[in-house]
PDB file of C-alpha atoms in Angstrom:
ATOM      1  CA  MET A  34     -14.442  -7.874  20.693  1.00  0.00           C
ATOM      2  CA  PHE A  35     -12.927  -8.051  17.173  1.00  0.00           C
ATOM      3  CA  ARG A  36     -12.052  -4.373  17.326  1.00  0.00           C
ATOM      4  CA  ILE A  37     -10.192  -4.808  20.612  1.00  0.00           C
ATOM      5  CA  VAL A  38      -8.177  -7.728  19.247  1.00  0.00           C
ATOM      6  CA  ALA A  39      -7.407  -5.864  16.013  1.00  0.00           C
ATOM      7  CA  GLU A  40      -6.321  -2.731  17.888  1.00  0.00           C
ATOM      8  CA  GLU A  41      -4.069  -4.796  20.139  1.00  0.00           C
ATOM      9  CA  LEU A  42      -2.500  -6.390  17.072  1.00  0.00           C
ATOM     10  CA  MET A  43      -1.919  -2.927  15.592  1.00  0.00           C
ATOM     11  CA  LEU A  44       0.297  -2.147  18.576  1.00  0.00           C
ATOM     12  CA  TYR A  45       2.663  -4.898  17.445  1.00  0.00           C
ATOM     13  CA  SER A  46       3.264  -3.148  14.131  1.00  0.00           C
ATOM     14  CA  ASP A  47       5.926  -0.984  15.766  1.00  0.00           C
ATOM     15  CA  VAL A  48       8.013  -3.996  16.741  1.00  0.00           C
ATOM     16  CA  CYS A  49       7.883  -5.738  13.363  1.00  0.00           C
ATOM     17  CA  GLN A  50      11.419  -5.878  12.013  1.00  0.00           C
ATOM     18  CA  SER A  51      10.448  -7.349   8.668  1.00  0.00           C
ATOM     19  CA  ILE A  52       8.187  -6.020   5.936  1.00  0.00           C
ATOM     20  CA  ILE A  53       6.933  -9.570   5.433  1.00  0.00           C
ATOM     21  CA  SER A  54       5.959  -9.877   9.113  1.00  0.00           C
ATOM     22  CA  LEU A  55       4.138  -6.567   9.005  1.00  0.00           C
ATOM     23  CA  ASN A  56       2.304  -7.581   5.852  1.00  0.00           C
ATOM     24  CA  GLU A  57       1.123 -10.796   7.516  1.00  0.00           C
ATOM     25  CA  LEU A  58       0.060  -8.860  10.607  1.00  0.00           C
ATOM     26  CA  LEU A  59      -1.898  -6.418   8.438  1.00  0.00           C
ATOM     27  CA  GLN A  60      -3.594  -9.330   6.659  1.00  0.00           C
ATOM     28  CA  ILE A  61      -4.854 -10.618  10.021  1.00  0.00           C
ATOM     29  CA  ILE A  62      -5.991  -7.146  11.092  1.00  0.00           C
ATOM     30  CA  CYS A  63      -7.867  -6.725   7.797  1.00  0.00           C
ATOM     31  CA  GLN A  64      -9.651 -10.028   8.331  1.00  0.00           C
ATOM     32  CA  LEU A  65     -10.719  -8.891  11.796  1.00  0.00           C
ATOM     33  CA  SER A  66     -11.761  -5.464  10.498  1.00  0.00           C
ATOM     34  CA  VAL A  67     -14.513  -7.096   8.436  1.00  0.00           C
ATOM     35  CA  TYR A  68     -16.408  -7.444  11.715  1.00  0.00           C
ATOM     36  CA  VAL A  69     -15.786  -3.832  12.762  1.00  0.00           C
ATOM     37  CA  ASP A  70     -18.088  -1.327  11.078  1.00  0.00           C
ATOM     38  CA  ASP A  71     -16.044   1.817  11.593  1.00  0.00           C
ATOM     39  CA  SER A  72     -14.468   3.957   8.867  1.00  0.00           C
ATOM     40  CA  GLU A  73     -12.077   5.511  11.393  1.00  0.00           C
ATOM     41  CA  PHE A  74     -10.645   2.069  12.120  1.00  0.00           C
ATOM     42  CA  GLY A  75     -10.255   1.449   8.381  1.00  0.00           C
ATOM     43  CA  ALA A  76      -8.378   4.739   8.122  1.00  0.00           C
ATOM     44  CA  LYS A  77      -5.973   3.545  10.840  1.00  0.00           C
ATOM     45  CA  ILE A  78      -5.286   0.383   8.857  1.00  0.00           C
ATOM     46  CA  ALA A  79      -4.749   2.428   5.677  1.00  0.00           C
ATOM     47  CA  LYS A  80      -2.296   4.707   7.480  1.00  0.00           C
ATOM     48  CA  LEU A  81      -0.400   1.722   8.847  1.00  0.00           C
ATOM     49  CA  ALA A  82      -0.111   0.221   5.345  1.00  0.00           C
ATOM     50  CA  LEU A  83       1.011   3.558   3.884  1.00  0.00           C
ATOM     51  CA  ASP A  84       3.564   4.093   6.645  1.00  0.00           C
ATOM     52  CA  SER A  85       4.993   0.646   5.988  1.00  0.00           C
ATOM     53  CA  LEU A  86       5.414   1.508   2.292  1.00  0.00           C
ATOM     54  CA  LYS A  87       7.287   4.673   3.256  1.00  0.00           C
ATOM     55  CA  LYS A  88       9.482   3.030   5.885  1.00  0.00           C
ATOM     56  CA  GLU A  89      13.010   1.817   5.289  1.00  0.00           C
ATOM     57  CA  TRP A  90      13.099  -1.875   6.202  1.00  0.00           C
ATOM     58  CA  PRO A  91      16.259  -3.693   7.346  1.00  0.00           C
ATOM     59  CA  ASP A  92      15.350  -6.777   5.306  1.00  0.00           C
ATOM     60  CA  PHE A  93      14.312  -4.923   2.167  1.00  0.00           C
ATOM     61  CA  ASP A  94      17.776  -4.837   0.601  1.00  0.00           C
ATOM     62  CA  VAL A  95      17.970  -8.603   0.944  1.00  0.00           C
ATOM     63  CA  PHE A  96      14.577  -8.988  -0.717  1.00  0.00           C
ATOM     64  CA  SER A  97      15.438  -6.739  -3.624  1.00  0.00           C
ATOM     65  CA  GLN A  98      17.906  -9.313  -4.918  1.00  0.00           C
ATOM     66  CA  LYS A  99      16.738 -11.160  -8.004  1.00  0.00           C
ATOM     67  CA  SER A 100      16.089 -14.407  -6.124  1.00  0.00           C
ATOM     68  CA  ALA A 101      13.546 -12.771  -3.837  1.00  0.00           C
ATOM     69  CA  THR A 102      11.935 -10.305  -6.248  1.00  0.00           C
ATOM     70  CA  ALA A 103       8.687 -12.272  -6.508  1.00  0.00           C
ATOM     71  CA  LYS A 104       8.257 -12.313  -2.718  1.00  0.00           C
ATOM     72  CA  THR A 105       9.043  -8.601  -2.471  1.00  0.00           C
ATOM     73  CA  ASN A 106       6.603  -7.748  -5.235  1.00  0.00           C
ATOM     74  CA  ALA A 107       3.861  -9.835  -3.609  1.00  0.00           C
ATOM     75  CA  VAL A 108       4.350  -7.979  -0.320  1.00  0.00           C
ATOM     76  CA  ILE A 109       4.316  -4.546  -1.994  1.00  0.00           C
ATOM     77  CA  LYS A 110       1.211  -5.462  -3.993  1.00  0.00           C
ATOM     78  CA  SER A 111      -0.497  -6.684  -0.831  1.00  0.00           C
ATOM     79  CA  LEU A 112       0.338  -3.522   1.123  1.00  0.00           C
ATOM     80  CA  LEU A 113      -0.895  -1.294  -1.704  1.00  0.00           C
ATOM     81  CA  SER A 114      -4.068  -3.351  -1.937  1.00  0.00           C
ATOM     82  CA  ILE A 115      -4.681  -3.030   1.801  1.00  0.00           C
ATOM     83  CA  TYR A 116      -4.039   0.698   1.646  1.00  0.00           C
ATOM     84  CA  PHE A 117      -6.442   1.343  -1.210  1.00  0.00           C
ATOM     85  CA  SER A 118      -9.135  -0.990   0.145  1.00  0.00           C
ATOM     86  CA  LYS A 119      -9.181   0.839   3.486  1.00  0.00           C
ATOM     87  CA  GLN A 120      -8.632   4.361   2.150  1.00  0.00           C
ATOM     88  CA  THR A 121     -12.097   5.904   1.976  1.00  0.00           C
ATOM     89  CA  ASN A 122     -11.496   9.630   1.606  1.00  0.00           C
ATOM     90  CA  LYS A 123     -10.375  11.196  -1.645  1.00  0.00           C
ATOM     91  CA  ARG A 124      -9.032   7.979  -3.200  1.00  0.00           C
ATOM     92  CA  LEU A 125      -8.542   9.661  -6.566  1.00  0.00           C
ATOM     93  CA  ASN A 126      -6.499  12.502  -5.036  1.00  0.00           C
ATOM     94  CA  VAL A 127      -4.383  10.050  -3.062  1.00  0.00           C
ATOM     95  CA  CYS A 128      -3.801   7.960  -6.175  1.00  0.00           C
ATOM     96  CA  GLU A 129      -2.836  11.055  -8.164  1.00  0.00           C
ATOM     97  CA  LYS A 130      -0.312  12.158  -5.524  1.00  0.00           C
ATOM     98  CA  MET A 131       1.229   8.694  -5.378  1.00  0.00           C
ATOM     99  CA  ILE A 132       1.491   8.569  -9.160  1.00  0.00           C
ATOM    100  CA  GLN A 133       3.215  11.943  -9.123  1.00  0.00           C
ATOM    101  CA  SER A 134       5.574  10.936  -6.356  1.00  0.00           C
ATOM    102  CA  VAL A 135       6.421   7.408  -7.470  1.00  0.00           C
ATOM    103  CA  LEU A 136       5.977   7.114 -11.199  1.00  0.00           C
ATOM    104  CA  GLU A 137       7.295  10.480 -12.334  1.00  0.00           C
ATOM    105  CA  ARG A 138      10.489  10.132 -10.339  1.00  0.00           C
ATOM    106  CA  GLY A 139      10.946   6.585 -11.528  1.00  0.00           C
ATOM    107  CA  VAL A 140      10.647   7.637 -15.144  1.00  0.00           C
ATOM    108  CA  GLU A 141      13.047  10.529 -14.661  1.00  0.00           C
ATOM    109  CA  LYS A 142      15.830   8.274 -13.382  1.00  0.00           C
ATOM    110  CA  SER A 143      16.650   5.612 -15.899  1.00  0.00           C
ATOM    111  CA  ASP A 144      19.787   4.229 -14.275  1.00  0.00           C
ATOM    112  CA  ASP A 145      19.876   1.006 -12.284  1.00  0.00           C
ATOM    113  CA  MET A 146      19.783   2.682  -8.880  1.00  0.00           C
ATOM    114  CA  PHE A 147      16.769   4.912  -8.524  1.00  0.00           C
ATOM    115  CA  THR A 148      14.979   5.677  -5.292  1.00  0.00           C
ATOM    116  CA  VAL A 149      11.967   7.702  -4.313  1.00  0.00           C
ATOM    117  CA  GLU A 150      12.437   9.756  -1.156  1.00  0.00           C
ATOM    118  CA  ASP A 151       8.826   9.447   0.007  1.00  0.00           C
ATOM    119  CA  TYR A 152       8.503   5.690  -0.466  1.00  0.00           C
ATOM    120  CA  LYS A 153      11.506   3.614   0.573  1.00  0.00           C
ATOM    121  CA  THR A 154       9.992   0.437  -0.904  1.00  0.00           C
ATOM    122  CA  VAL A 155      10.254   1.705  -4.479  1.00  0.00           C
ATOM    123  CA  ASN A 156      13.253   0.393  -6.355  1.00  0.00           C
ATOM    124  CA  LYS A 157      14.049  -0.965  -9.791  1.00  0.00           C
ATOM    125  CA  ASN A 158      12.513  -4.360  -8.961  1.00  0.00           C
ATOM    126  CA  THR A 159       9.308  -3.124  -7.297  1.00  0.00           C
ATOM    127  CA  TYR A 160       8.599  -0.300  -9.735  1.00  0.00           C
ATOM    128  CA  PRO A 161       6.396  -2.422 -12.074  1.00  0.00           C
ATOM    129  CA  VAL A 162       4.238  -3.516  -9.125  1.00  0.00           C
ATOM    130  CA  TRP A 163       3.749   0.080  -8.013  1.00  0.00           C
ATOM    131  CA  TYR A 164       2.929   1.063 -11.583  1.00  0.00           C
ATOM    132  CA  ALA A 165       0.321  -1.685 -12.019  1.00  0.00           C
ATOM    133  CA  ALA A 166      -1.282  -1.134  -8.606  1.00  0.00           C
ATOM    134  CA  LEU A 167      -1.554   2.636  -9.013  1.00  0.00           C
ATOM    135  CA  PHE A 168      -3.080   2.442 -12.459  1.00  0.00           C
ATOM    136  CA  HIS A 169      -5.458  -0.305 -11.344  1.00  0.00           C
ATOM    137  CA  GLU A 170      -6.660   2.024  -8.589  1.00  0.00           C
ATOM    138  CA  LEU A 171      -6.896   4.928 -11.038  1.00  0.00           C
ATOM    139  CA  VAL A 172      -9.112   2.849 -13.343  1.00  0.00           C
ATOM    140  CA  SER A 173     -11.231   1.773 -10.368  1.00  0.00           C
ATOM    141  CA  CYS A 174     -11.752   5.394  -9.271  1.00  0.00           C
ATOM    142  CA  THR A 175     -12.614   6.426 -12.828  1.00  0.00           C
ATOM    143  CA  ARG A 176     -15.221   3.670 -13.087  1.00  0.00           C
ATOM    144  CA  GLU A 177     -16.799   4.743  -9.806  1.00  0.00           C
ATOM    145  CA  ILE A 178     -17.012   8.332 -11.049  1.00  0.00           C
ATOM    146  CA  ALA A 179     -18.551   7.180 -14.339  1.00  0.00           C
ATOM    147  CA  LEU A 180     -21.132   5.081 -12.479  1.00  0.00           C
ATOM    148  CA  THR A 181     -21.962   7.991 -10.185  1.00  0.00           C
ATOM    149  CA  ILE A 182     -22.446  10.321 -13.150  1.00  0.00           C
ATOM    150  CA  GLY A 183     -24.515   7.677 -14.949  1.00  0.00           C
ATOM    151  CA  ASP A 184     -26.769   7.209 -11.917  1.00  0.00           C
ATOM    152  CA  SER A 185     -27.358  10.947 -11.526  1.00  0.00           C
ATOM    153  CA  GLU A 186     -28.590  11.374 -15.100  1.00  0.00           C
TER     154      GLU A 186
END
């Protein structure tokens, strides 16, 4: 039952015109996914979150103004959190690729207007959120590896 409702809600992701609306929709889907024990369904949620981070949003330019930076950063942080919480395969590799794509290009361009081709939600205002989220995930993956190695000894 929960899976059916969550999958129906996922269909509405295509009609969301706002990154904030999609984030709220994904929050509801994630709450419903707790009752669905299926890694394939989690992968669908992760892909939806990743696609939303890559998409160019009509309202994103409005939200990148200084007055709305906190709201934008909260949405980006939430989407990254959803993505990493539902991503089950090769989290370290995914994190490494995102770091390469986002952080390296951000460091290379020091002017006020930098963009990352792969991720349309990266800009001067959201860059610190991406940085913090990616390194938080990197630390989390490293801890898991250390625990796995410690358990095998």
